[in-house]
CSV table of C-alpha atoms and ligand atoms in Angstrom, one decimal:
chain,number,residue,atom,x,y,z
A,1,UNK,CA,32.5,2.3,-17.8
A,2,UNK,CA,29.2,3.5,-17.4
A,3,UNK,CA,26.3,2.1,-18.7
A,4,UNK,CA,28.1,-1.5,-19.3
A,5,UNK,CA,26.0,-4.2,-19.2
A,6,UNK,CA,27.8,-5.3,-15.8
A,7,UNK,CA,27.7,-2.2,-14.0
A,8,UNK,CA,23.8,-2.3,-14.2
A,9,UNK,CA,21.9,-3.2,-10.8
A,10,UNK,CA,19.4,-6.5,-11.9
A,11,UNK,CA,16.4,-5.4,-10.8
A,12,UNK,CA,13.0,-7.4,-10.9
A,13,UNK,CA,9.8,-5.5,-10.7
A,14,UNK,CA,7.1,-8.1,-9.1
A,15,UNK,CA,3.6,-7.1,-10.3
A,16,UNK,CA,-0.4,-8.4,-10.6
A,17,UNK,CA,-1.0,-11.1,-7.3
A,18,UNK,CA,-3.7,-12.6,-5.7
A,19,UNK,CA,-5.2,-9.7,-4.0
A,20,UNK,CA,-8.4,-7.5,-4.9
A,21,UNK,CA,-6.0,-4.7,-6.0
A,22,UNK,CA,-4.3,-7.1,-8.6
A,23,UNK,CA,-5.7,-4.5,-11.0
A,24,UNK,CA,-4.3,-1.9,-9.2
A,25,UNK,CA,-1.1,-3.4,-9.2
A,26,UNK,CA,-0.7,-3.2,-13.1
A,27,UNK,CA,-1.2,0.3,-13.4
A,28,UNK,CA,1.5,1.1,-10.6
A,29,UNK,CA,3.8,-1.5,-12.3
A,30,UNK,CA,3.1,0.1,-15.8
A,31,UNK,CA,4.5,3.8,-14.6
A,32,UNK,CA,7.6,2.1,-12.7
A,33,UNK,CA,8.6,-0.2,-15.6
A,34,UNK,CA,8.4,3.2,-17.9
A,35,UNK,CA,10.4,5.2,-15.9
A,36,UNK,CA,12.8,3.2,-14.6
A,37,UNK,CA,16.5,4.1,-16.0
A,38,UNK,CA,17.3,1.8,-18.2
A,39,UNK,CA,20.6,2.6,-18.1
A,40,UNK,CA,21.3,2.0,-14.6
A,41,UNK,CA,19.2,-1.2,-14.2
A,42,UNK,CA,18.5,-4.5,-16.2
A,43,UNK,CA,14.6,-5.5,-15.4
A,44,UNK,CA,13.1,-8.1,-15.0
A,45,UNK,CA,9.0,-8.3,-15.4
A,46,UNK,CA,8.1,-11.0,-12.7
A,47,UNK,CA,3.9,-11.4,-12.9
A,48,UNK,CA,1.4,-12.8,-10.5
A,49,UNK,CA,-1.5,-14.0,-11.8
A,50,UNK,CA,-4.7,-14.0,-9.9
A,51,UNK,CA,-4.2,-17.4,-9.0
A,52,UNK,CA,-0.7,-17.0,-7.7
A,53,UNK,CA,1.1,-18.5,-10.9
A,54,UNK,CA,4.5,-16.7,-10.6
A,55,UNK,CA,5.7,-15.8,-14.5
A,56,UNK,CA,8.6,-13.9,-16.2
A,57,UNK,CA,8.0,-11.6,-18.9
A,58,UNK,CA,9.4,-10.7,-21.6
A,59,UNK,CA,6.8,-8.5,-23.6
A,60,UNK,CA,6.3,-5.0,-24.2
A,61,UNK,CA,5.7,-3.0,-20.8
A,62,UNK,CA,1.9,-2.3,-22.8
A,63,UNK,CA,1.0,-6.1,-22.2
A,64,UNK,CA,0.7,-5.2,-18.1
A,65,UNK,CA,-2.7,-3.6,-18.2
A,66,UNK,CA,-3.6,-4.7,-21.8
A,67,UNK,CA,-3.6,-8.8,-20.5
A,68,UNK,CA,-1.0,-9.7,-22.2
A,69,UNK,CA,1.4,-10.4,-19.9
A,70,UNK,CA,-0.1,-14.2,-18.9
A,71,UNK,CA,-0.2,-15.2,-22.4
A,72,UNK,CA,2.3,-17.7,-23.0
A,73,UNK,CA,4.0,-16.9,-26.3
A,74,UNK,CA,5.5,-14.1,-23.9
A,75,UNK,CA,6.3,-16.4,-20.5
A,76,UNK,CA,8.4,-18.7,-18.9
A,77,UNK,CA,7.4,-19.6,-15.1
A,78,UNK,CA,9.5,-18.6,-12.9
A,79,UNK,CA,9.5,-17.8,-9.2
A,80,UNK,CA,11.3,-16.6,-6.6
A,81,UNK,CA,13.9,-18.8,-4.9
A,82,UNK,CA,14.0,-18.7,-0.8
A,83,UNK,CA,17.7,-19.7,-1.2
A,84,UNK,CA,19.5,-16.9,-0.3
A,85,UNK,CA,22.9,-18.8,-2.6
A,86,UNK,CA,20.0,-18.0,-5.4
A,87,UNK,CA,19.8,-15.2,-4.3
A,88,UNK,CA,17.0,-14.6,-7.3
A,89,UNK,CA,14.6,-16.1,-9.5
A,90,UNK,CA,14.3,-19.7,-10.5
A,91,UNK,CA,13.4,-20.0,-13.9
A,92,UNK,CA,11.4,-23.1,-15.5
A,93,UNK,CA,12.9,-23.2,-19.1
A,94,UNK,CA,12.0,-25.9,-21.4
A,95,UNK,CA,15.4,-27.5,-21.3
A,96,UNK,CA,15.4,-27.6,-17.4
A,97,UNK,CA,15.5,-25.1,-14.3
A,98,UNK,CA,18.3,-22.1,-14.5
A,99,UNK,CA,18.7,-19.7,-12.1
A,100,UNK,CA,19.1,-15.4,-12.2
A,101,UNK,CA,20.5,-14.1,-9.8
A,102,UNK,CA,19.1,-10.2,-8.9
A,103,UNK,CA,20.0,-7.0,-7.2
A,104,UNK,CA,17.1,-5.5,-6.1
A,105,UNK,CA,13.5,-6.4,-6.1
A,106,UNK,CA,10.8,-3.8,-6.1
A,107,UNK,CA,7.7,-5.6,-5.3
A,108,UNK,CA,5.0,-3.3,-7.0
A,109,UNK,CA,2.0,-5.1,-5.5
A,110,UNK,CA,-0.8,-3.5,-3.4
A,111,UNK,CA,-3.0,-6.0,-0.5
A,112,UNK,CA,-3.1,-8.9,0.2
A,113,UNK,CA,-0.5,-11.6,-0.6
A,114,UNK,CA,1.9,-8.5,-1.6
A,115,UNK,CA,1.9,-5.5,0.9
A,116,UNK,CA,0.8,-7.9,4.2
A,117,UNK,CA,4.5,-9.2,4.9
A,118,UNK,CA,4.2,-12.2,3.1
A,119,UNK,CA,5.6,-11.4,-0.2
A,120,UNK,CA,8.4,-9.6,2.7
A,121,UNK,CA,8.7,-12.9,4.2
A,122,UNK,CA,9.9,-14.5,1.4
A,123,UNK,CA,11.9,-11.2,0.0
A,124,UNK,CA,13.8,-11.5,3.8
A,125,UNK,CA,14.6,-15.6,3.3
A,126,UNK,CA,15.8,-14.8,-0.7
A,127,UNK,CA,18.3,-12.5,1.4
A,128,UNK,CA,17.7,-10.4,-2.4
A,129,UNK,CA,17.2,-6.1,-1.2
A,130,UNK,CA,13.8,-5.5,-1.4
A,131,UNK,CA,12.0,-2.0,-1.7
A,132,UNK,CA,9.5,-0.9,1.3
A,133,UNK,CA,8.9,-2.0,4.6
A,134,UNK,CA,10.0,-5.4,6.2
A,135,UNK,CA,7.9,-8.2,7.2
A,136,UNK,CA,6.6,-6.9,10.7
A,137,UNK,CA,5.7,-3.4,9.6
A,138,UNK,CA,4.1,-4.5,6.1
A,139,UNK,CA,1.9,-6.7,7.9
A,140,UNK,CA,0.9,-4.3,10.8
A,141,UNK,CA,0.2,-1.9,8.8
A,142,UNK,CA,-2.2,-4.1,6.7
A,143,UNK,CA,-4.2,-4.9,9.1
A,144,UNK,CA,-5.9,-1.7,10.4
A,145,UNK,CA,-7.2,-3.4,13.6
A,146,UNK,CA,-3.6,-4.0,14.7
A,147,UNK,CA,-2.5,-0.2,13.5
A,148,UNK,CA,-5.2,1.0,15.7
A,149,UNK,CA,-4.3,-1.0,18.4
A,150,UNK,CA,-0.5,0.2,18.4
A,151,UNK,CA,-1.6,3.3,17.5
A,152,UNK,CA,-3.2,4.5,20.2
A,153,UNK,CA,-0.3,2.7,22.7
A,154,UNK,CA,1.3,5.7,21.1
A,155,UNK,CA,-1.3,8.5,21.7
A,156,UNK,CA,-1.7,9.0,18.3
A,157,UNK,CA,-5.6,10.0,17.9
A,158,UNK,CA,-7.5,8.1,15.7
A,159,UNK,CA,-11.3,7.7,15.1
A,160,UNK,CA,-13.3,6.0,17.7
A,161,UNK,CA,-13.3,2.4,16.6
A,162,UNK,CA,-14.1,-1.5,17.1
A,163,UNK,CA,-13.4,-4.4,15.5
A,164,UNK,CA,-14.5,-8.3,16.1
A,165,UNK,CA,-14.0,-11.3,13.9
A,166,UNK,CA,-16.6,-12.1,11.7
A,167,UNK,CA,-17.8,-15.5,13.2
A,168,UNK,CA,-18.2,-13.6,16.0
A,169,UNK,CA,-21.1,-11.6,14.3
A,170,UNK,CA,-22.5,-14.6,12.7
A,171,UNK,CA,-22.9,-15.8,16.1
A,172,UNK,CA,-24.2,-13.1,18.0
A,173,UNK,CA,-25.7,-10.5,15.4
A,174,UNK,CA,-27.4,-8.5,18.1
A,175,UNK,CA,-24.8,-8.2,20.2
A,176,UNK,CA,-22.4,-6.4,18.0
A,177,UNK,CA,-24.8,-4.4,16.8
A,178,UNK,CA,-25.8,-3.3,20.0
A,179,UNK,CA,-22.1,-2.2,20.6
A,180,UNK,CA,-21.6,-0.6,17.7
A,181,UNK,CA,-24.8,1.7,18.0
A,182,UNK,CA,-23.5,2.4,21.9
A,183,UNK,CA,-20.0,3.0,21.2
A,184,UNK,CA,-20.1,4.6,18.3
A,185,UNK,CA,-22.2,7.8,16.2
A,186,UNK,CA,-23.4,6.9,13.5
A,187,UNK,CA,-22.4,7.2,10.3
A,188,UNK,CA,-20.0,4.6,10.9
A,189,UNK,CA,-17.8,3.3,8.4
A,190,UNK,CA,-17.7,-0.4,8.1
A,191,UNK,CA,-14.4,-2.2,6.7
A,192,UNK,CA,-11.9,-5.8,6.2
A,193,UNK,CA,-9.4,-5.3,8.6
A,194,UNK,CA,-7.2,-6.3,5.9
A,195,UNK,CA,-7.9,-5.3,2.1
A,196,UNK,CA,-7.2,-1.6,0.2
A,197,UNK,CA,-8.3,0.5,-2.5
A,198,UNK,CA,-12.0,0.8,-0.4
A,199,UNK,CA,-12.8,-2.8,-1.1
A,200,UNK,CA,-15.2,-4.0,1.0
A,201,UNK,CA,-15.6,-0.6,2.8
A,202,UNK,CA,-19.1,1.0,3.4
A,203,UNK,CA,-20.5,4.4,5.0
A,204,UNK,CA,-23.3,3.2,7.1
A,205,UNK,CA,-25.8,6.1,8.2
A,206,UNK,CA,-28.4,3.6,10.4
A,207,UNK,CA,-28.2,0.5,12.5
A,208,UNK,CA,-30.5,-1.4,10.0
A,209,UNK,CA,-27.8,-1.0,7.2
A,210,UNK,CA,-24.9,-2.5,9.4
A,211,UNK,CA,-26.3,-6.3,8.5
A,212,UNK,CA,-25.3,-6.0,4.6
A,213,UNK,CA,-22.0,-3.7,5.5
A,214,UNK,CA,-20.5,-6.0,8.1
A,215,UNK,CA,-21.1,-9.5,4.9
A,216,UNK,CA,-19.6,-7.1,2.4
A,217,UNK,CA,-16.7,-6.3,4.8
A,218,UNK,CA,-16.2,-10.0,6.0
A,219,UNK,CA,-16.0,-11.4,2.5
A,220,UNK,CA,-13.0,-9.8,2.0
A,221,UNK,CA,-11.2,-10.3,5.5
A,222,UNK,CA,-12.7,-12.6,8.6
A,223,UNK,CA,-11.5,-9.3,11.1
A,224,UNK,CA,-14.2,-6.7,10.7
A,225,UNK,CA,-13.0,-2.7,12.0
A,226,UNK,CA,-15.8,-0.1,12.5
A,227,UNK,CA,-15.1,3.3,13.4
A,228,UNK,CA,-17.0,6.9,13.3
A,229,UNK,CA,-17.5,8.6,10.4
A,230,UNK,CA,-15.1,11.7,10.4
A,231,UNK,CA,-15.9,15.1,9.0
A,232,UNK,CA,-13.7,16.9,7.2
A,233,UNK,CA,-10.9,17.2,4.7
A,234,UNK,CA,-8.9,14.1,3.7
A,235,UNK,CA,-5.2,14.3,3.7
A,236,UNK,CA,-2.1,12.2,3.2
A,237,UNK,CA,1.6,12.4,3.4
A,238,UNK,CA,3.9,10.7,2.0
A,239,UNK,CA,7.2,9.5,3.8
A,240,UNK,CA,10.4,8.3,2.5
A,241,UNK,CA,13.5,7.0,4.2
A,242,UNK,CA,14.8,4.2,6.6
A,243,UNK,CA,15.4,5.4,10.6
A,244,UNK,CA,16.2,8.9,9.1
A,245,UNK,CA,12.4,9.3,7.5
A,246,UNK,CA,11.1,12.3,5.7
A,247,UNK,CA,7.8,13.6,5.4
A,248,UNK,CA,6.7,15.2,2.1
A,249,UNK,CA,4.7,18.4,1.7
A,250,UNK,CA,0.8,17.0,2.8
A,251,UNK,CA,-1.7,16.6,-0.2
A,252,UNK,CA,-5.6,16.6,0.2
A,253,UNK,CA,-8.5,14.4,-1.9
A,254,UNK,CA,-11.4,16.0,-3.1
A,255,UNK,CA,-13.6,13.3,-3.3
A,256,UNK,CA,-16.2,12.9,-6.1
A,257,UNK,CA,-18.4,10.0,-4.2
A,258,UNK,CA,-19.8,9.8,-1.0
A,259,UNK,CA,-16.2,8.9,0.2
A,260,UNK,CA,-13.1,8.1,-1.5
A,261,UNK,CA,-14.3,4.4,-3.1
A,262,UNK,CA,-12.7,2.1,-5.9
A,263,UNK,CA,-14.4,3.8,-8.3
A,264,UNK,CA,-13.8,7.0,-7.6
A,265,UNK,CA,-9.5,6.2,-6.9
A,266,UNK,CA,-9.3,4.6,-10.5
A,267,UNK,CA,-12.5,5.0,-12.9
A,268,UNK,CA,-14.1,7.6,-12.4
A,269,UNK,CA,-11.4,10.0,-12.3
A,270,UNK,CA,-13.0,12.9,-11.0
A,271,UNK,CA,-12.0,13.3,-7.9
A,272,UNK,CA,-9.3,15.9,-7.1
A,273,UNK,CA,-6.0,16.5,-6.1
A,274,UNK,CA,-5.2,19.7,-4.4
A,275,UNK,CA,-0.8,19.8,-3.4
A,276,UNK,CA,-0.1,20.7,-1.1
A,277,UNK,CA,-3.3,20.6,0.9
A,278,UNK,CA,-5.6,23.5,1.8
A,279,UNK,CA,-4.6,23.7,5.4
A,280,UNK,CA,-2.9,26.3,7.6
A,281,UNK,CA,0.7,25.5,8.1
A,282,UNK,CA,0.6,24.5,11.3
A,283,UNK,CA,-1.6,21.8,10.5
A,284,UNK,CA,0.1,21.2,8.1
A,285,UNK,CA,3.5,20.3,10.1
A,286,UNK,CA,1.2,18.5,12.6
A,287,UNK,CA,0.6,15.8,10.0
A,288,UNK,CA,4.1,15.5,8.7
A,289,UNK,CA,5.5,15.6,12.2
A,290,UNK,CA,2.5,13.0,13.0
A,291,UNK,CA,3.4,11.0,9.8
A,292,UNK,CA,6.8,10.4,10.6
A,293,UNK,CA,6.0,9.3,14.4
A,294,UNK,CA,3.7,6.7,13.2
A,295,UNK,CA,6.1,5.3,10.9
A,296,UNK,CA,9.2,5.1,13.2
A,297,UNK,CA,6.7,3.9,15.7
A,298,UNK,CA,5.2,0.9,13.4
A,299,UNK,CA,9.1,0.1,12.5
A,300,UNK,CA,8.3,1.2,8.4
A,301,UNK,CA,11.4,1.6,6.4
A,302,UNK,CA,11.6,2.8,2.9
A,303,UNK,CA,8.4,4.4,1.7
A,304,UNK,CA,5.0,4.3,3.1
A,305,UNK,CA,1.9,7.0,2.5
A,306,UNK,CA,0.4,8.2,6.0
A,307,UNK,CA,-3.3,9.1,5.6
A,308,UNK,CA,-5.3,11.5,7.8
A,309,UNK,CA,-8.2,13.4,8.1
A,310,UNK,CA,-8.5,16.8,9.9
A,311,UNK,CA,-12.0,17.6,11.3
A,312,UNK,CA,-14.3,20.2,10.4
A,313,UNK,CA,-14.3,23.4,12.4
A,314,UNK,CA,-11.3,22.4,14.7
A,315,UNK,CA,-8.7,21.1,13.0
A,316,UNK,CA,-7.9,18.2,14.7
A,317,UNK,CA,-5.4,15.7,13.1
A,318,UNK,CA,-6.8,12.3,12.8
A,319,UNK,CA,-4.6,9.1,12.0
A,320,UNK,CA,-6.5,6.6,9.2
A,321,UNK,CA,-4.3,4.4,7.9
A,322,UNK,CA,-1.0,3.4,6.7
A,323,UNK,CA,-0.1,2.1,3.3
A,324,UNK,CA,3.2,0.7,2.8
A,325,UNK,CA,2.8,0.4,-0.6
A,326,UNK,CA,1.2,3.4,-2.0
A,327,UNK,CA,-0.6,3.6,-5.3
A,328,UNK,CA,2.2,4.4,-7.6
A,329,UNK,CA,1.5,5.3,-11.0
A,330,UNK,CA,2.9,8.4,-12.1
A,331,UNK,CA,-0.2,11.0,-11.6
A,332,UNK,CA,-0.8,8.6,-8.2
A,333,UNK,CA,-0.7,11.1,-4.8
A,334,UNK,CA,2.9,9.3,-2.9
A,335,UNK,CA,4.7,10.4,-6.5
A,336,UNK,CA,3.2,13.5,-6.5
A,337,UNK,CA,3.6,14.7,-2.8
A,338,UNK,CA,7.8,13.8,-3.5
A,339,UNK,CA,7.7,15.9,-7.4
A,340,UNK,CA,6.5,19.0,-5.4
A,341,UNK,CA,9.4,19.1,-4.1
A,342,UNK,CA,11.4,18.6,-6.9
A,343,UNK,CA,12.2,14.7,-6.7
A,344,UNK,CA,11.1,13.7,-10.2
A,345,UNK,CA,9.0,10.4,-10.3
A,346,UNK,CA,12.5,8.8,-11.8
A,347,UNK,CA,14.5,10.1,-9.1
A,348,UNK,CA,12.4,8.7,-6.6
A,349,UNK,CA,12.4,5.3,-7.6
A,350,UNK,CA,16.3,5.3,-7.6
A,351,UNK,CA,16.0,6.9,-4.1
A,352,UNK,CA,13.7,3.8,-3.2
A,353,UNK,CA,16.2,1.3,-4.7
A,354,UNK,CA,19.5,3.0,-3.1
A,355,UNK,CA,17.4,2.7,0.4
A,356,UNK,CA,16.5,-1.0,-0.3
A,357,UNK,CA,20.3,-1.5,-0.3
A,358,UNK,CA,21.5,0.2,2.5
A,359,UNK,CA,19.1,-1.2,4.7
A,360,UNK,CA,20.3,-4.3,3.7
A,361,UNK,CA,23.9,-3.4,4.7
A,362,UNK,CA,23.0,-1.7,7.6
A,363,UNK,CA,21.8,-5.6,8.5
A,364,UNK,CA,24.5,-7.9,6.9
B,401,ADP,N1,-13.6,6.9,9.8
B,401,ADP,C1,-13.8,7.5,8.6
B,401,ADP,N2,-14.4,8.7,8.5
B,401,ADP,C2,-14.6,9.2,7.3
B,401,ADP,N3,-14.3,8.6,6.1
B,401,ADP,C3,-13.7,7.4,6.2
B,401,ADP,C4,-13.4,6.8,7.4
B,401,ADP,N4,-12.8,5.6,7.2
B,401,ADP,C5,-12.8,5.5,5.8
B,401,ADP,N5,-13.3,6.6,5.2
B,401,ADP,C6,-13.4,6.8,3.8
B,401,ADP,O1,-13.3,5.5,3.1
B,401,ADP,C7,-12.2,5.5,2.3
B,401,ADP,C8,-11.5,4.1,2.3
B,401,ADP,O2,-11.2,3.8,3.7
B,401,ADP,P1,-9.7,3.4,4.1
B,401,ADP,O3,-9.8,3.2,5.6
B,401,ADP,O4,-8.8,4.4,3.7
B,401,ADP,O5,-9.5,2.0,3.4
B,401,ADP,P2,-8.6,1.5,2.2
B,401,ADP,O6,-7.4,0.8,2.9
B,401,ADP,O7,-9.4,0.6,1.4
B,401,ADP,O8,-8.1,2.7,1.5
B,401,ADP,C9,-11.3,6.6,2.8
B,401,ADP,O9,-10.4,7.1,1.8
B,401,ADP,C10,-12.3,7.6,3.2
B,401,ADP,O10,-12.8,8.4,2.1
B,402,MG,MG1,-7.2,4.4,2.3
């Protein structure tokens, strides 16, 4: 029978965590949790708090971004068990500790603590199918000193770049400075080798400004990357799949700032969309054919949002970064790219759960 309480895949949807994008997290979460079929899957609402307090929910999907969600009228801690003869969540009820055993998870978390391999880590020992990337690639691509570094093993061009840990510029100020200025053109843009959503990241037009950009940068992350500023349009592409990947059509940001910051990606909300991208097709298949290599190449499996730039004048296709989990509301640009070509935001979240299970029989 369809639709029988049995036949449904238990799914948990793991949201908030202790990363600067916690915020972030909650709106993504929000759009998933509405337009997941509730007919095909019984959900659970697992929440991180800031502090790494793991908590079930059982409110209205509203309490995510309204705050709800931590207050305890609507909570029972729970967590997730390692134990793969769990094989789910261990709950804390009042009477004592039961356990729910789950499908799927879809870990809807962005940075640190949720995107960086370790929320994979755990995910892999709970032996539960998990959406997105594994362990390995999560954390390779979080850390955009390492991607560059693999990167350009595999000829794929990226901006000029550096990158040093940040007692290392405590130490010897000058000296990285002095680098920077000889390797590098300025403007330079100055980031944490591991954080998102343009946290911590700066666009640095002289050597006297590098001082404040390298503390901002280093209070999010002790690895600091700098590279050269790039001119010219900013792209991405989304790809979807496990060894047999796909590249989506490529979509471009109009940025309202000075580059593509916080504010701008969720407050502002002026800057622009344009799908597909205002690009000749042939650039245009360079950056999907481009997307895809990187991917295979950094071992990415499910779903992961491949951003680019393409210069001014020439058109040359520029690697940035890698996001393994993509902003993901529903008006968010990895959604978007897969409904222009016809795979409703719905659609591709059962797309995302049927390739968190086969990849997980492809390895039992
Ligand atoms: N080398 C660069 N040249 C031009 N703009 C850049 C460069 N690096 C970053 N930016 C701008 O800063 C934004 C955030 O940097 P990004 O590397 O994508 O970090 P995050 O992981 O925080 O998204 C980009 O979306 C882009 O607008
Ligand atoms: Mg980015």
């Amino acid at each position: 029978m369809t639709g029988s309480t049995e036949k449904k895949k238990r799914l948990a949807v793991i949201f908030g965590g202790a990363s600067s994008e916690h915020e972030v997290s909650l709106m993504s979460a929000t759009s998933i949790l509405e337009n997941l079929d509730r007919e095909k899957y019984e959900i659970f609402m697992v929440g991180i708090t800031k502090q790494g307090k793991w908590l079930l929910y059982t409110g209205p999907v509203s309490g995510l971004t309204a705050g709800d969600w931590e207050k305890p009228e609507h909570t029972v801690p729970a967590f997730l068990s390692p134990d793969p003869t769990v094989h789910g969540l261990v709950v804390m009820k009042e009477a004592g500790a039961e356990t729910l055993r789950l499908d799927c998870v879809f870990p809807a978390l962005h940075g640190k603590n949720g995107e960086d391999g370790t929320m994979q880590g755990l995910l892999q020992l709970s032996g539960i199918p998990y959406v997105g990337c594994n362990t390995l690639s999560s954390a390779v691509c979080m850390d955009k000193a390492v991607t560059h570094t693999l990167l350009s093993a595999a000829n794929i061009e990226q901006a000029h770049y550096l990158w040093f840990y940040a007692d290392r510029f405590d130490a010897a100020p000058d000296t990285i400075k002095s680098k920077i200025e000889a390797r590098l053109n300025f403007p330079v843009f100055v980031k944490p080798a591991n954080a998102g959503s343009s946290v911590g990241v700066s666009k640095v037009e002289r050597r006297e400004d590098l001082d404040a950009a390298i503390r901002k940068a280093a209070a999010e992350d002790s690895k600091v990357v700098v590279e050269e500023g790039i001119a010219g349009q900013e792209v991405e592409c989304a790809v979807l799949g496990n060894r047999e990947a796909q590249a989506s059509p490529v979509g471009e940001i109009g940025a309202s700032a000075v580059f593509y910051d916080y504010e701008d990606k969720y407050i502002n909300g002026t800057s622009q969309l344009f799908i597909p991208a205002r690009l000749e097709e042939d650039v245009a298949e360079k950056i999907r054919q481009t997307a895809v290599r990187a991917y295979r190449w950094l071992g990415c499996s499910g779903l992961a949002r491949v951003d680019f730039f393409v210069t001014e004048g020439d058109h040359r296709v520029i690697l940035n970064e890698i996001n393994t989990l993509p902003g993901f509301t529903s008006i968010s640009m990895y959604p978007k790219l897969w409904m222009e070509t016809g795979l409703s935001y719905g659609g591709l979240l059962d797309r995302l759960i049927e390739l968190a299970l086969q990849k997980k029989e492809a390895h039992s």
